[in-house]
Short mmCIF file of C-alpha atoms and ligand atoms in Angstrom, two decimals:
data_model
loop_
_atom_site.label_atom_id
_atom_site.label_comp_id
_atom_site.label_asym_id
_atom_site.label_seq_id
_atom_site.Cartn_x
_atom_site.Cartn_y
_atom_site.Cartn_z
CA MET E 19 0.00 0.00 0.00
CA ALA E 20 1.31 3.43 -0.86
CA ARG E 21 1.83 5.66 2.13
CA VAL E 22 -0.14 8.87 1.98
CA ARG E 23 2.26 11.70 1.32
CA ASP E 24 2.53 14.13 4.22
CA ASN E 25 4.86 16.68 5.73
CA SER E 26 5.68 14.58 8.75
CA ASN E 27 9.17 13.56 9.75
CA PRO E 28 9.83 9.91 10.63
CA ASP E 29 12.82 10.80 12.83
CA GLN E 30 10.76 12.91 15.24
CA PRO E 31 8.86 11.57 18.23
CA VAL E 32 5.37 10.56 17.10
CA ILE E 33 3.86 12.60 19.94
CA ASN E 34 5.56 15.46 21.72
CA LEU E 35 3.50 17.59 24.11
CA GLU E 36 5.23 20.42 25.91
CA ASN E 37 3.42 22.00 28.85
CA VAL E 38 0.03 21.64 27.22
CA CYS E 39 -2.92 23.30 28.94
CA MET E 40 -6.51 22.97 27.83
CA GLN E 41 -9.13 25.17 29.42
CA TYR E 42 -12.64 24.67 28.09
CA GLU E 43 -14.83 27.75 28.10
CA ARG E 44 -17.06 28.27 31.12
CA THR E 45 -15.25 25.65 33.22
CA GLU E 46 -13.31 26.20 36.40
CA SER E 47 -10.32 23.91 36.27
CA PRO E 48 -8.31 23.03 33.17
CA ALA E 49 -8.95 19.67 31.45
CA LEU E 50 -5.19 19.44 30.82
CA ASP E 51 -2.76 21.18 33.13
CA LYS E 52 0.84 21.50 31.89
CA VAL E 53 0.92 18.09 30.28
CA SER E 54 4.24 17.03 28.77
CA LEU E 55 4.45 13.68 27.01
CA ARG E 56 6.82 12.19 24.49
CA VAL E 57 6.02 9.03 22.57
CA GLU E 58 8.66 7.58 20.25
CA PRO E 59 7.98 5.69 17.00
CA GLY E 60 6.91 2.11 17.65
CA GLU E 61 5.78 2.57 21.27
CA PHE E 62 2.61 1.12 22.79
CA VAL E 63 1.22 3.39 25.50
CA PHE E 64 -1.73 2.94 27.81
CA VAL E 65 -3.34 6.10 29.19
CA VAL E 66 -5.35 5.43 32.34
CA GLY E 67 -7.16 7.58 34.89
CA ASP E 68 -10.52 8.29 36.41
CA SER E 69 -13.41 9.63 34.38
CA GLY E 70 -12.88 13.35 33.79
CA SER E 71 -9.10 13.19 34.17
CA GLY E 72 -8.49 14.53 30.65
CA LYS E 73 -7.82 11.37 28.60
CA SER E 74 -10.27 12.12 25.79
CA THR E 75 -9.19 15.75 25.76
CA LEU E 76 -5.64 14.56 25.16
CA ILE E 77 -6.84 12.59 22.14
CA LYS E 78 -8.90 15.54 20.86
CA ILE E 79 -5.85 17.79 21.07
CA LEU E 80 -3.79 15.29 19.08
CA LEU E 81 -6.52 15.19 16.41
CA ARG E 82 -6.92 19.01 16.49
CA GLU E 83 -10.57 18.53 17.42
CA GLU E 84 -9.69 20.91 20.22
CA LYS E 85 -6.90 23.47 20.20
CA ALA E 86 -4.60 23.61 23.20
CA THR E 87 -4.98 26.83 25.20
CA SER E 88 -1.24 26.96 25.73
CA GLY E 89 1.85 24.83 25.32
CA ARG E 90 3.08 23.09 22.20
CA VAL E 91 1.73 19.99 20.47
CA PHE E 92 3.78 18.11 17.88
CA VAL E 93 2.64 14.99 16.05
CA ASN E 94 5.22 13.42 13.72
CA GLY E 95 7.11 16.70 13.96
CA ILE E 96 4.12 18.76 12.84
CA ASN E 97 3.22 21.72 15.03
CA VAL E 98 -0.45 20.86 15.47
CA SER E 99 -1.61 24.21 16.88
CA LYS E 100 -0.30 25.97 13.78
CA ILE E 101 -2.23 23.90 11.23
CA ARG E 102 -4.58 26.13 9.26
CA HIS E 103 -8.24 25.28 9.49
CA GLY E 104 -8.49 24.12 5.87
CA LYS E 105 -5.54 21.77 6.31
CA ILE E 106 -6.92 19.93 9.33
CA PRO E 107 -8.70 17.12 7.39
CA ARG E 108 -5.48 16.42 5.54
CA TYR E 109 -3.52 16.38 8.79
CA ARG E 110 -5.97 13.86 10.32
CA ARG E 111 -5.38 11.39 7.49
CA ASN E 112 -2.10 10.50 9.14
CA ILE E 113 -3.74 9.39 12.36
CA GLY E 114 -5.96 6.35 12.84
CA VAL E 115 -8.69 6.64 15.48
CA VAL E 116 -10.89 4.07 17.20
CA PHE E 117 -13.69 4.96 19.63
CA GLN E 118 -15.69 3.04 22.22
CA ASP E 119 -18.88 3.22 20.15
CA PHE E 120 -17.32 2.02 16.82
CA ARG E 121 -18.86 4.89 14.77
CA LEU E 122 -19.46 2.83 11.63
CA LEU E 123 -21.73 3.87 8.78
CA LYS E 124 -24.80 1.76 9.53
CA ASP E 125 -26.23 1.68 6.02
CA ARG E 126 -22.94 0.53 4.43
CA ASN E 127 -21.41 -2.92 4.52
CA VAL E 128 -18.03 -3.78 6.01
CA TYR E 129 -16.18 -3.34 2.73
CA GLU E 130 -17.75 0.08 2.12
CA ASN E 131 -17.02 1.27 5.65
CA VAL E 132 -13.32 0.65 5.10
CA ALA E 133 -13.23 1.69 1.44
CA PHE E 134 -14.86 5.01 2.36
CA ALA E 135 -11.77 6.04 4.34
CA GLN E 136 -9.72 5.56 1.19
CA ARG E 137 -12.18 7.30 -1.14
CA VAL E 138 -12.17 10.50 0.91
CA ILE E 139 -8.44 10.78 0.32
CA SER E 140 -8.86 10.00 -3.39
CA THR E 141 -7.04 6.68 -3.37
CA PRO E 142 -7.18 5.17 -6.88
CA ALA E 143 -9.91 2.51 -7.26
CA GLY E 144 -7.38 -0.20 -8.10
CA GLN E 145 -5.51 0.48 -4.86
CA ILE E 146 -8.72 0.40 -2.82
CA LYS E 147 -9.59 -3.01 -4.28
CA LYS E 148 -6.27 -4.35 -3.02
CA ASN E 149 -6.03 -2.49 0.28
CA VAL E 150 -9.49 -3.19 1.70
CA PRO E 151 -9.36 -7.02 1.52
CA SER E 152 -5.81 -6.92 2.83
CA VAL E 153 -6.67 -4.86 5.92
CA LEU E 154 -9.87 -6.88 6.49
CA SER E 155 -7.88 -10.10 6.60
CA LEU E 156 -5.44 -8.44 9.03
CA VAL E 157 -8.34 -7.93 11.46
CA GLY E 158 -9.78 -11.39 10.71
CA LEU E 159 -12.89 -10.24 8.82
CA ALA E 160 -12.08 -11.11 5.22
CA GLN E 161 -15.13 -13.38 4.98
CA LYS E 162 -17.59 -10.81 6.29
CA TYR E 163 -16.93 -8.00 3.85
CA LYS E 164 -20.55 -7.93 2.67
CA SER E 165 -22.13 -7.79 6.14
CA LYS E 166 -23.84 -4.72 7.53
CA PRO E 167 -22.62 -3.54 10.95
CA SER E 168 -26.00 -4.47 12.51
CA ASN E 169 -25.33 -8.12 11.64
CA LEU E 170 -21.96 -8.14 13.39
CA SER E 171 -21.06 -8.69 17.03
CA GLY E 172 -19.57 -5.79 19.01
CA GLY E 173 -16.11 -7.29 18.68
CA GLU E 174 -16.50 -7.63 14.92
CA GLN E 175 -17.75 -4.06 14.61
CA GLN E 176 -14.71 -2.85 16.50
CA ARG E 177 -12.48 -4.88 14.15
CA VAL E 178 -14.06 -3.03 11.22
CA ALA E 179 -13.33 0.25 12.99
CA VAL E 180 -9.71 -0.85 13.47
CA ALA E 181 -9.46 -1.83 9.79
CA ARG E 182 -10.85 1.55 8.77
CA ALA E 183 -8.37 3.30 11.07
CA LEU E 184 -5.47 1.40 9.53
CA VAL E 185 -6.31 1.30 5.85
CA ASN E 186 -4.55 4.60 5.12
CA LYS E 187 -1.38 3.35 6.86
CA PRO E 188 -1.16 5.90 9.68
CA ARG E 189 1.99 6.05 11.80
CA LEU E 190 -0.16 6.62 14.88
CA LEU E 191 -3.26 4.77 16.08
CA LEU E 192 -5.29 6.45 18.85
CA CYS E 193 -7.89 4.38 20.70
CA ASP E 194 -10.30 5.97 23.19
CA GLU E 195 -11.67 3.18 25.42
CA PRO E 196 -11.85 0.80 22.45
CA THR E 197 -13.09 -2.13 24.56
CA GLY E 198 -15.47 -0.15 26.76
CA ASN E 199 -18.52 -1.80 25.16
CA LEU E 200 -17.08 -5.30 24.81
CA ASP E 201 -17.18 -8.46 26.91
CA PRO E 202 -13.92 -9.75 28.50
CA LYS E 203 -13.11 -12.34 25.84
CA THR E 204 -13.65 -9.90 22.97
CA THR E 205 -11.70 -7.27 24.89
CA TRP E 206 -8.68 -9.55 24.90
CA GLU E 207 -9.03 -10.26 21.19
CA ILE E 208 -9.08 -6.56 20.37
CA MET E 209 -6.11 -5.87 22.66
CA TYR E 210 -4.09 -8.67 21.03
CA LEU E 211 -4.97 -7.20 17.65
CA LEU E 212 -3.72 -3.77 18.77
CA GLU E 213 -0.53 -5.40 20.06
CA GLU E 214 -0.03 -7.14 16.71
CA ILE E 215 -0.53 -3.85 14.88
CA ASN E 216 2.04 -2.28 17.19
CA ASN E 217 4.46 -5.15 16.56
CA SER E 218 4.33 -4.38 12.88
CA GLY E 219 5.52 -0.84 13.53
CA THR E 220 2.50 1.41 14.17
CA THR E 221 2.69 3.56 17.29
CA VAL E 222 -0.38 2.83 19.43
CA LEU E 223 -1.94 4.87 22.25
CA VAL E 224 -4.84 3.25 24.10
CA VAL E 225 -7.04 4.95 26.68
CA THR E 226 -8.60 2.33 28.93
CA HIS E 227 -10.11 1.61 32.32
CA ASN E 228 -9.37 -2.09 32.16
CA ARG E 229 -6.99 -2.89 35.02
CA GLU E 230 -6.68 -6.56 34.19
CA ILE E 231 -5.54 -5.81 30.63
CA VAL E 232 -3.11 -3.08 31.66
CA ASN E 233 -1.60 -5.28 34.38
CA ALA E 234 -1.26 -8.26 32.08
CA MET E 235 0.16 -6.55 29.01
CA GLN E 236 3.08 -4.81 30.76
CA LYS E 237 3.35 -1.81 28.45
CA ARG E 238 4.14 1.82 29.16
CA VAL E 239 1.41 3.27 31.39
CA VAL E 240 0.65 6.98 31.66
CA THR E 241 -1.69 7.79 34.55
CA MET E 242 -3.72 10.99 34.54
CA LYS E 243 -5.51 12.70 37.37
CA LYS E 244 -7.41 15.96 37.12
CA GLY E 245 -5.62 16.99 33.94
CA VAL E 246 -2.15 16.13 35.19
CA ILE E 247 0.12 13.19 34.35
CA VAL E 248 0.80 11.80 37.82
CA SER E 249 2.81 8.79 36.72
CA ASP E 250 4.55 7.52 33.59
CA GLN E 251 5.90 3.99 33.89
CA ARG E 252 8.05 2.48 31.16
CA LYS E 253 6.62 -0.99 31.65
CA GLY E 254 4.10 -1.87 34.24
CA GLY E 255 0.61 -2.21 35.51
CA TYR E 256 -2.31 -0.10 36.63
CA LEU E 257 -1.34 2.06 39.58
CA ASP E 258 -3.13 1.09 42.73
CA GLU E 259 -1.52 3.78 44.82
CA ASP E 260 -3.88 6.45 46.06
CA TYR E 261 -2.93 9.34 43.79
P1 ADP T 25 -11.83 11.63 30.40
O1 ADP T 25 -11.79 11.26 28.97
O2 ADP T 25 -10.60 11.28 31.16
O3 ADP T 25 -13.05 11.11 31.09
P2 ADP T 25 -12.31 14.34 29.40
O4 ADP T 25 -11.09 14.72 28.63
O5 ADP T 25 -13.48 13.91 28.65
O6 ADP T 25 -11.90 13.23 30.50
O7 ADP T 25 -12.72 15.55 30.34
C1 ADP T 25 -11.81 16.25 31.14
C2 ADP T 25 -12.53 17.42 31.82
O8 ADP T 25 -12.91 18.36 30.82
C3 ADP T 25 -13.81 17.02 32.54
O9 ADP T 25 -13.91 17.83 33.68
C4 ADP T 25 -14.88 17.34 31.53
O10 ADP T 25 -16.09 17.65 32.18
C5 ADP T 25 -14.31 18.57 30.83
N1 ADP T 25 -14.77 18.67 29.44
C6 ADP T 25 -14.59 17.76 28.46
N2 ADP T 25 -15.10 18.19 27.29
C7 ADP T 25 -15.62 19.41 27.54
C8 ADP T 25 -16.28 20.38 26.73
N3 ADP T 25 -16.50 20.18 25.42
N4 ADP T 25 -16.67 21.53 27.33
C9 ADP T 25 -16.44 21.76 28.63
N5 ADP T 25 -15.82 20.89 29.45
C10 ADP T 25 -15.40 19.72 28.90
MG1 MG T 26 -13.02 9.95 27.89
#
């Protein structure tokens, strides 16, 4: 698959936040308070923390869905706060995103849901015909390409979402509570899939509440509390200390 051409620099950290603050309007305390975080190419990072601690805001800032109030945000060497409004869709093509609620197009089949992500960036039809089956077999759904999302299990729907996130070959995959709606067995399957994707070179950041998974997988764990990173462990489990 041809990599989408972009201005990013492969030698830079994939994520580099410097003293990032995010203050939503009409709120008292900041959602992010001087957050600094560096993620190198090929890392797998869990972000954990109580509800309201700023995890989704962190993801929104990386996607430029929100603009940091202060501090600097770099993704693949690109200064995210400086991207002009009209260039934001193009910037987002270099990031794959997966959400808790799948966000598939309900009236389109599996193939179309994935192909759509390629059409919006004007991938040639011949490429799409090769790329979609290839990414669907990566997530184990090659046989179900004609199914509508409503005929798939939650785990299968999330696999489609992962395929869609990956089809444009992003360097970074962001997942916001990707297993929040899934049963334990399916949760493990999705986590193993994310690990496999990481093993093949994609940098992966996963927001989760799942202690068992975080403890078992022994990856880097960033813990947030009230907009602050209170712990950043290279390799470890869910913090049980009373932060
Ligand atoms: P988490 O994902 O860890 O649950 P969020 O990033 O969603 O946390 O929220 C962090 C804080 O920012 C919370 O106090 C939340 O209420 C607030 N917040 C999130 N989004 C908005 C918004 N659009 N407007 C105002 N406040 C928001
Ligand atoms: Mg959240």
